[in-house]
Amino acid sequence: MKRLAILASGSGSNAENIIRYFENHESIKVTSIVTNRKEAKVLERAKKLNVPAEYFPKKAFLEEEIVLDHLLKNADYVILAGFLLKIPQNIVDAYPDKIINIHPALLPKFGGKGMYGMNVHTAVKEQGETETGITIHFVNENYDEGAIIFQAKTAVSASDSPEDIANNIHQLEYAHFPKVIEEALL
Ligand code: GRF
């Protein structure tokens, strides 16, 4: 069985989608949810779906081995689904080409520090882009710079608000992220 830990800092709708996709899978299972925010809604989703969840304060990610120890005990792969901290070097080193992130834009455009959530969609709108999309990529020690695994696009119309863009992006994420993870692991 290939075990997935999902790291999320926020709502966790992608985490829930991934958990459900692999619920009855023959060789892949979500075994842990990890968050850096006590109030993250992903914790409620994990409880509802009976997936063990752990909260670690930011300090633990940046200065201690405790998170790496937890991951090594529970996961063969690490999935980032709305995780807002940079992955520390000790975890990157322990999981070479085994950490997968989803970014809500067509990297390398609209990536890097500070480019997350609505910031991305607002920037896409303000730049007058006619398309945007998702990027699923392996994670290295720099924000949003690992090898790209998959991209999907969606049109942006002049009348779209950043919220409309966000909704279109979420639909792409739900449709593709679990399948791309499955293909990357098989
Ligand atoms: C998603 O848009 C993802 O692309 C980005 O963070 C967001 C997480 O949303 N990395 P959710 O917490 O899965 O609802």
PDB file of C-alpha atoms and ligand atoms in Angstrom:
ATOM      1  CA  MET A   1       0.000   0.000   0.000  1.00  0.00           C
ATOM      2  CA  LYS A   2       1.360   3.453  -0.947  1.00  0.00           C
ATOM      3  CA  ARG A   3       0.543   5.834   1.904  1.00  0.00           C
ATOM      4  CA  LEU A   4      -0.168   9.533   1.283  1.00  0.00           C
ATOM      5  CA  ALA A   5       0.127  12.343   3.816  1.00  0.00           C
ATOM      6  CA  ILE A   6      -1.696  15.497   2.759  1.00  0.00           C
ATOM      7  CA  LEU A   7      -0.446  18.867   4.034  1.00  0.00           C
ATOM      8  CA  ALA A   8      -3.018  21.672   4.018  1.00  0.00           C
ATOM      9  CA  SER A   9      -3.304  25.055   5.719  1.00  0.00           C
ATOM     10  CA  GLY A  10      -6.871  26.005   4.865  1.00  0.00           C
ATOM     11  CA  SER A  11     -10.258  24.723   3.801  1.00  0.00           C
ATOM     12  CA  GLY A  12      -9.043  21.363   2.517  1.00  0.00           C
ATOM     13  CA  SER A  13     -11.553  20.848  -0.299  1.00  0.00           C
ATOM     14  CA  ASN A  14      -8.790  19.301  -2.400  1.00  0.00           C
ATOM     15  CA  ALA A  15      -7.728  17.136   0.538  1.00  0.00           C
ATOM     16  CA  GLU A  16     -11.309  15.861   0.901  1.00  0.00           C
ATOM     17  CA  ASN A  17     -11.533  15.192  -2.825  1.00  0.00           C
ATOM     18  CA  ILE A  18      -8.290  13.192  -2.743  1.00  0.00           C
ATOM     19  CA  ILE A  19      -9.325  11.221   0.344  1.00  0.00           C
ATOM     20  CA  ARG A  20     -12.628  10.264  -1.276  1.00  0.00           C
ATOM     21  CA  TYR A  21     -10.943   9.328  -4.561  1.00  0.00           C
ATOM     22  CA  PHE A  22      -8.593   6.867  -2.852  1.00  0.00           C
ATOM     23  CA  GLU A  23     -11.064   5.603  -0.221  1.00  0.00           C
ATOM     24  CA  ASN A  24     -11.449   2.182  -1.827  1.00  0.00           C
ATOM     25  CA  HIS A  25      -8.298   2.179  -3.923  1.00  0.00           C
ATOM     26  CA  GLU A  26      -6.387  -1.109  -4.111  1.00  0.00           C
ATOM     27  CA  SER A  27      -2.872   0.312  -3.658  1.00  0.00           C
ATOM     28  CA  ILE A  28      -3.022   3.951  -2.534  1.00  0.00           C
ATOM     29  CA  LYS A  29      -4.442   5.325   0.736  1.00  0.00           C
ATOM     30  CA  VAL A  30      -4.478   8.684   2.512  1.00  0.00           C
ATOM     31  CA  THR A  31      -3.092   7.893   5.973  1.00  0.00           C
ATOM     32  CA  SER A  32      -2.523  11.345   7.464  1.00  0.00           C
ATOM     33  CA  ILE A  33      -3.617  14.958   7.250  1.00  0.00           C
ATOM     34  CA  VAL A  34      -1.088  17.513   8.535  1.00  0.00           C
ATOM     35  CA  THR A  35      -1.748  21.204   9.071  1.00  0.00           C
ATOM     36  CA  ASN A  36       0.069  24.232  10.472  1.00  0.00           C
ATOM     37  CA  ARG A  37      -3.167  25.995  11.488  1.00  0.00           C
ATOM     38  CA  LYS A  38      -5.287  24.870  14.468  1.00  0.00           C
ATOM     39  CA  GLU A  39      -8.420  26.407  12.975  1.00  0.00           C
ATOM     40  CA  ALA A  40      -7.957  25.002   9.484  1.00  0.00           C
ATOM     41  CA  LYS A  41     -11.229  23.572   8.150  1.00  0.00           C
ATOM     42  CA  VAL A  42      -9.267  20.610   6.785  1.00  0.00           C
ATOM     43  CA  LEU A  43      -9.219  19.262  10.361  1.00  0.00           C
ATOM     44  CA  GLU A  44     -13.037  19.044  10.361  1.00  0.00           C
ATOM     45  CA  ARG A  45     -12.960  17.300   7.000  1.00  0.00           C
ATOM     46  CA  ALA A  46     -10.381  14.776   8.235  1.00  0.00           C
ATOM     47  CA  LYS A  47     -12.522  13.995  11.301  1.00  0.00           C
ATOM     48  CA  LYS A  48     -15.638  13.545   9.144  1.00  0.00           C
ATOM     49  CA  LEU A  49     -13.716  11.200   6.843  1.00  0.00           C
ATOM     50  CA  ASN A  50     -11.966   9.308   9.679  1.00  0.00           C
ATOM     51  CA  VAL A  51      -8.458  10.225   8.546  1.00  0.00           C
ATOM     52  CA  PRO A  52      -5.929  10.844  11.370  1.00  0.00           C
ATOM     53  CA  ALA A  53      -4.951  14.519  11.462  1.00  0.00           C
ATOM     54  CA  GLU A  54      -2.107  16.327  13.161  1.00  0.00           C
ATOM     55  CA  TYR A  55      -1.567  20.009  13.901  1.00  0.00           C
ATOM     56  CA  PHE A  56       2.019  21.230  14.175  1.00  0.00           C
ATOM     57  CA  PRO A  57       2.882  24.880  14.896  1.00  0.00           C
ATOM     58  CA  LYS A  58       4.933  26.734  12.284  1.00  0.00           C
ATOM     59  CA  LYS A  59       7.993  26.463  14.546  1.00  0.00           C
ATOM     60  CA  ALA A  60       7.846  22.666  14.356  1.00  0.00           C
ATOM     61  CA  PHE A  61       8.058  22.763  10.551  1.00  0.00           C
ATOM     62  CA  LEU A  62      10.902  25.225  10.475  1.00  0.00           C
ATOM     63  CA  GLU A  63      13.080  24.241  13.411  1.00  0.00           C
ATOM     64  CA  GLU A  64      12.393  20.661  14.471  1.00  0.00           C
ATOM     65  CA  GLU A  65      12.436  17.078  13.219  1.00  0.00           C
ATOM     66  CA  ILE A  66       9.011  16.271  14.719  1.00  0.00           C
ATOM     67  CA  VAL A  67       7.106  16.769  11.441  1.00  0.00           C
ATOM     68  CA  LEU A  68       9.602  14.720   9.445  1.00  0.00           C
ATOM     69  CA  ASP A  69       9.431  11.967  12.072  1.00  0.00           C
ATOM     70  CA  HIS A  70       5.623  11.942  11.778  1.00  0.00           C
ATOM     71  CA  LEU A  71       5.740  11.783   7.975  1.00  0.00           C
ATOM     72  CA  LEU A  72       8.334   9.005   7.873  1.00  0.00           C
ATOM     73  CA  LYS A  73       6.163   6.907  10.197  1.00  0.00           C
ATOM     74  CA  ASN A  74       2.988   7.475   8.187  1.00  0.00           C
ATOM     75  CA  ALA A  75       3.646   8.286   4.548  1.00  0.00           C
ATOM     76  CA  ASP A  76       5.522   7.214   1.465  1.00  0.00           C
ATOM     77  CA  TYR A  77       4.461  10.344  -0.451  1.00  0.00           C
ATOM     78  CA  VAL A  78       3.575  13.889   0.619  1.00  0.00           C
ATOM     79  CA  ILE A  79       0.798  15.816  -1.141  1.00  0.00           C
ATOM     80  CA  LEU A  80       0.550  19.601  -0.698  1.00  0.00           C
ATOM     81  CA  ALA A  81      -3.010  20.830  -1.152  1.00  0.00           C
ATOM     82  CA  GLY A  82      -3.113  24.462  -0.132  1.00  0.00           C
ATOM     83  CA  PHE A  83      -0.133  24.309   2.223  1.00  0.00           C
ATOM     84  CA  LEU A  84       1.270  27.781   2.775  1.00  0.00           C
ATOM     85  CA  LEU A  85       4.667  27.154   4.350  1.00  0.00           C
ATOM     86  CA  LYS A  86       7.790  26.420   2.341  1.00  0.00           C
ATOM     87  CA  ILE A  87       8.715  22.747   2.752  1.00  0.00           C
ATOM     88  CA  PRO A  88      11.839  22.560   4.922  1.00  0.00           C
ATOM     89  CA  GLN A  89      14.982  21.039   3.461  1.00  0.00           C
ATOM     90  CA  ASN A  90      14.922  17.998   5.788  1.00  0.00           C
ATOM     91  CA  ILE A  91      11.542  16.931   4.358  1.00  0.00           C
ATOM     92  CA  VAL A  92      12.520  17.721   0.746  1.00  0.00           C
ATOM     93  CA  ASP A  93      15.665  15.607   1.204  1.00  0.00           C
ATOM     94  CA  ALA A  94      13.728  12.699   2.746  1.00  0.00           C
ATOM     95  CA  TYR A  95      11.169  12.582  -0.083  1.00  0.00           C
ATOM     96  CA  PRO A  96      13.026  13.071  -3.402  1.00  0.00           C
ATOM     97  CA  ASP A  97      10.432  13.323  -6.218  1.00  0.00           C
ATOM     98  CA  LYS A  98       7.827  12.195  -3.720  1.00  0.00           C
ATOM     99  CA  ILE A  99       6.332  15.547  -2.765  1.00  0.00           C
ATOM    100  CA  ILE A 100       3.598  16.796  -5.119  1.00  0.00           C
ATOM    101  CA  ASN A 101       2.010  20.248  -5.015  1.00  0.00           C
ATOM    102  CA  ILE A 102      -0.855  21.869  -6.845  1.00  0.00           C
ATOM    103  CA  HIS A 103      -0.644  25.519  -7.789  1.00  0.00           C
ATOM    104  CA  PRO A 104      -3.712  27.445  -9.024  1.00  0.00           C
ATOM    105  CA  ALA A 105      -2.001  29.035 -12.042  1.00  0.00           C
ATOM    106  CA  LEU A 106       0.071  28.127 -15.119  1.00  0.00           C
ATOM    107  CA  LEU A 107       3.595  28.127 -13.633  1.00  0.00           C
ATOM    108  CA  PRO A 108       6.051  29.673 -14.039  1.00  0.00           C
ATOM    109  CA  LYS A 109       3.551  32.542 -14.362  1.00  0.00           C
ATOM    110  CA  PHE A 110       1.929  33.759 -11.141  1.00  0.00           C
ATOM    111  CA  GLY A 111       4.097  31.643  -8.860  1.00  0.00           C
ATOM    112  CA  GLY A 112       6.524  32.199  -6.020  1.00  0.00           C
ATOM    113  CA  LYS A 113       6.292  33.663  -2.529  1.00  0.00           C
ATOM    114  CA  GLY A 114       2.977  35.365  -1.759  1.00  0.00           C
ATOM    115  CA  MET A 115       1.267  33.854  -4.797  1.00  0.00           C
ATOM    116  CA  TYR A 116      -1.443  31.744  -3.180  1.00  0.00           C
ATOM    117  CA  GLY A 117      -5.243  31.593  -3.035  1.00  0.00           C
ATOM    118  CA  MET A 118      -7.090  34.712  -4.178  1.00  0.00           C
ATOM    119  CA  ASN A 119      -3.819  36.633  -4.642  1.00  0.00           C
ATOM    120  CA  VAL A 120      -3.201  34.495  -7.713  1.00  0.00           C
ATOM    121  CA  HIS A 121      -6.646  34.952  -9.274  1.00  0.00           C
ATOM    122  CA  THR A 122      -6.631  38.691  -8.574  1.00  0.00           C
ATOM    123  CA  ALA A 123      -3.248  39.002 -10.281  1.00  0.00           C
ATOM    124  CA  VAL A 124      -4.471  36.967 -13.282  1.00  0.00           C
ATOM    125  CA  LYS A 125      -7.482  39.298 -13.572  1.00  0.00           C
ATOM    126  CA  GLU A 126      -5.425  42.466 -13.159  1.00  0.00           C
ATOM    127  CA  GLN A 127      -2.935  41.322 -15.794  1.00  0.00           C
ATOM    128  CA  GLY A 128      -5.815  40.831 -18.241  1.00  0.00           C
ATOM    129  CA  GLU A 129      -4.944  37.189 -18.896  1.00  0.00           C
ATOM    130  CA  THR A 130      -7.265  35.375 -21.331  1.00  0.00           C
ATOM    131  CA  GLU A 131      -6.502  31.991 -19.791  1.00  0.00           C
ATOM    132  CA  THR A 132      -5.269  30.501 -16.543  1.00  0.00           C
ATOM    133  CA  GLY A 133      -5.138  27.020 -15.115  1.00  0.00           C
ATOM    134  CA  ILE A 134      -3.550  24.604 -12.659  1.00  0.00           C
ATOM    135  CA  THR A 135      -0.047  23.241 -12.346  1.00  0.00           C
ATOM    136  CA  ILE A 136       0.778  20.006 -10.533  1.00  0.00           C
ATOM    137  CA  HIS A 137       4.493  19.658  -9.876  1.00  0.00           C
ATOM    138  CA  PHE A 138       7.142  17.948  -7.788  1.00  0.00           C
ATOM    139  CA  VAL A 139       8.385  20.066  -4.919  1.00  0.00           C
ATOM    140  CA  ASN A 140      11.947  21.141  -4.283  1.00  0.00           C
ATOM    141  CA  GLU A 141      13.360  23.630  -1.778  1.00  0.00           C
ATOM    142  CA  ASN A 142      12.064  26.685  -3.646  1.00  0.00           C
ATOM    143  CA  TYR A 143       8.442  27.813  -3.942  1.00  0.00           C
ATOM    144  CA  ASP A 144       6.710  26.430  -7.045  1.00  0.00           C
ATOM    145  CA  GLU A 145       9.912  25.480  -8.897  1.00  0.00           C
ATOM    146  CA  GLY A 146       9.892  21.671  -9.082  1.00  0.00           C
ATOM    147  CA  ALA A 147       9.461  19.653 -12.278  1.00  0.00           C
ATOM    148  CA  ILE A 148       5.982  20.089 -13.772  1.00  0.00           C
ATOM    149  CA  ILE A 149       3.903  16.897 -13.924  1.00  0.00           C
ATOM    150  CA  PHE A 150       0.634  18.241 -15.369  1.00  0.00           C
ATOM    151  CA  GLN A 151      -1.118  21.443 -16.414  1.00  0.00           C
ATOM    152  CA  ALA A 152      -4.721  22.145 -17.418  1.00  0.00           C
ATOM    153  CA  LYS A 153      -6.130  25.433 -18.736  1.00  0.00           C
ATOM    154  CA  THR A 154      -9.379  27.368 -18.487  1.00  0.00           C
ATOM    155  CA  ALA A 155     -10.411  30.541 -20.292  1.00  0.00           C
ATOM    156  CA  VAL A 156     -10.676  33.858 -18.463  1.00  0.00           C
ATOM    157  CA  SER A 157     -13.327  36.234 -19.826  1.00  0.00           C
ATOM    158  CA  ALA A 158     -13.278  39.987 -19.256  1.00  0.00           C
ATOM    159  CA  SER A 159     -16.428  39.672 -17.155  1.00  0.00           C
ATOM    160  CA  ASP A 160     -14.907  37.056 -14.810  1.00  0.00           C
ATOM    161  CA  SER A 161     -14.253  38.224 -11.259  1.00  0.00           C
ATOM    162  CA  PRO A 162     -11.346  36.738  -9.270  1.00  0.00           C
ATOM    163  CA  GLU A 163     -14.014  34.645  -7.498  1.00  0.00           C
ATOM    164  CA  ASP A 164     -15.279  33.321 -10.845  1.00  0.00           C
ATOM    165  CA  ILE A 165     -11.693  32.440 -11.761  1.00  0.00           C
ATOM    166  CA  ALA A 166     -11.215  30.698  -8.403  1.00  0.00           C
ATOM    167  CA  ASN A 167     -14.348  28.609  -8.969  1.00  0.00           C
ATOM    168  CA  ASN A 168     -13.210  27.568 -12.436  1.00  0.00           C
ATOM    169  CA  ILE A 169      -9.784  26.664 -11.059  1.00  0.00           C
ATOM    170  CA  HIS A 170     -11.288  24.574  -8.245  1.00  0.00           C
ATOM    171  CA  GLN A 171     -13.289  22.573 -10.804  1.00  0.00           C
ATOM    172  CA  LEU A 172     -10.061  21.797 -12.681  1.00  0.00           C
ATOM    173  CA  GLU A 173      -8.347  20.808  -9.423  1.00  0.00           C
ATOM    174  CA  TYR A 174     -11.112  18.426  -8.388  1.00  0.00           C
ATOM    175  CA  ALA A 175     -11.221  16.847 -11.844  1.00  0.00           C
ATOM    176  CA  HIS A 176      -7.488  16.278 -12.238  1.00  0.00           C
ATOM    177  CA  PHE A 177      -5.457  16.273  -8.984  1.00  0.00           C
ATOM    178  CA  PRO A 178      -6.375  12.774  -7.696  1.00  0.00           C
ATOM    179  CA  LYS A 179      -5.873  11.163 -11.121  1.00  0.00           C
ATOM    180  CA  VAL A 180      -2.518  12.889 -11.625  1.00  0.00           C
ATOM    181  CA  ILE A 181      -1.366  11.695  -8.183  1.00  0.00           C
ATOM    182  CA  GLU A 182      -2.496   8.146  -9.023  1.00  0.00           C
ATOM    183  CA  GLU A 183      -0.616   8.171 -12.357  1.00  0.00           C
ATOM    184  CA  ALA A 184       2.514   9.672 -10.770  1.00  0.00           C
ATOM    185  CA  LEU A 185       2.576   6.880  -8.167  1.00  0.00           C
ATOM    186  CA  LEU A 186       1.878   3.901 -10.418  1.00  0.00           C
TER     187      LEU A 186
HETATM  188  C1  GRF B   1      -6.148  25.435  -4.105  1.00  0.00           C
HETATM  189  O1  GRF B   1      -6.622  26.419  -5.004  1.00  0.00           O
HETATM  190  C2  GRF B   1      -4.748  25.021  -4.491  1.00  0.00           C
HETATM  191  O2  GRF B   1      -4.468  25.156  -5.867  1.00  0.00           O
HETATM  192  C3  GRF B   1      -3.891  25.997  -3.730  1.00  0.00           C
HETATM  193  O3  GRF B   1      -4.564  26.227  -2.515  1.00  0.00           O
HETATM  194  C4  GRF B   1      -5.961  26.016  -2.709  1.00  0.00           C
HETATM  195  C5  GRF B   1      -6.407  25.053  -1.652  1.00  0.00           C
HETATM  196  O4  GRF B   1      -7.790  25.029  -1.616  1.00  0.00           O
HETATM  197  N1  GRF B   1      -2.564  25.469  -3.527  1.00  0.00           N
HETATM  198  P1  GRF B   1      -8.466  23.937  -0.623  1.00  0.00           P
HETATM  199  O5  GRF B   1      -7.938  24.227   0.772  1.00  0.00           O
HETATM  200  O6  GRF B   1      -8.080  22.585  -1.116  1.00  0.00           O
HETATM  201  O7  GRF B   1      -9.959  24.202  -0.733  1.00  0.00           O
END
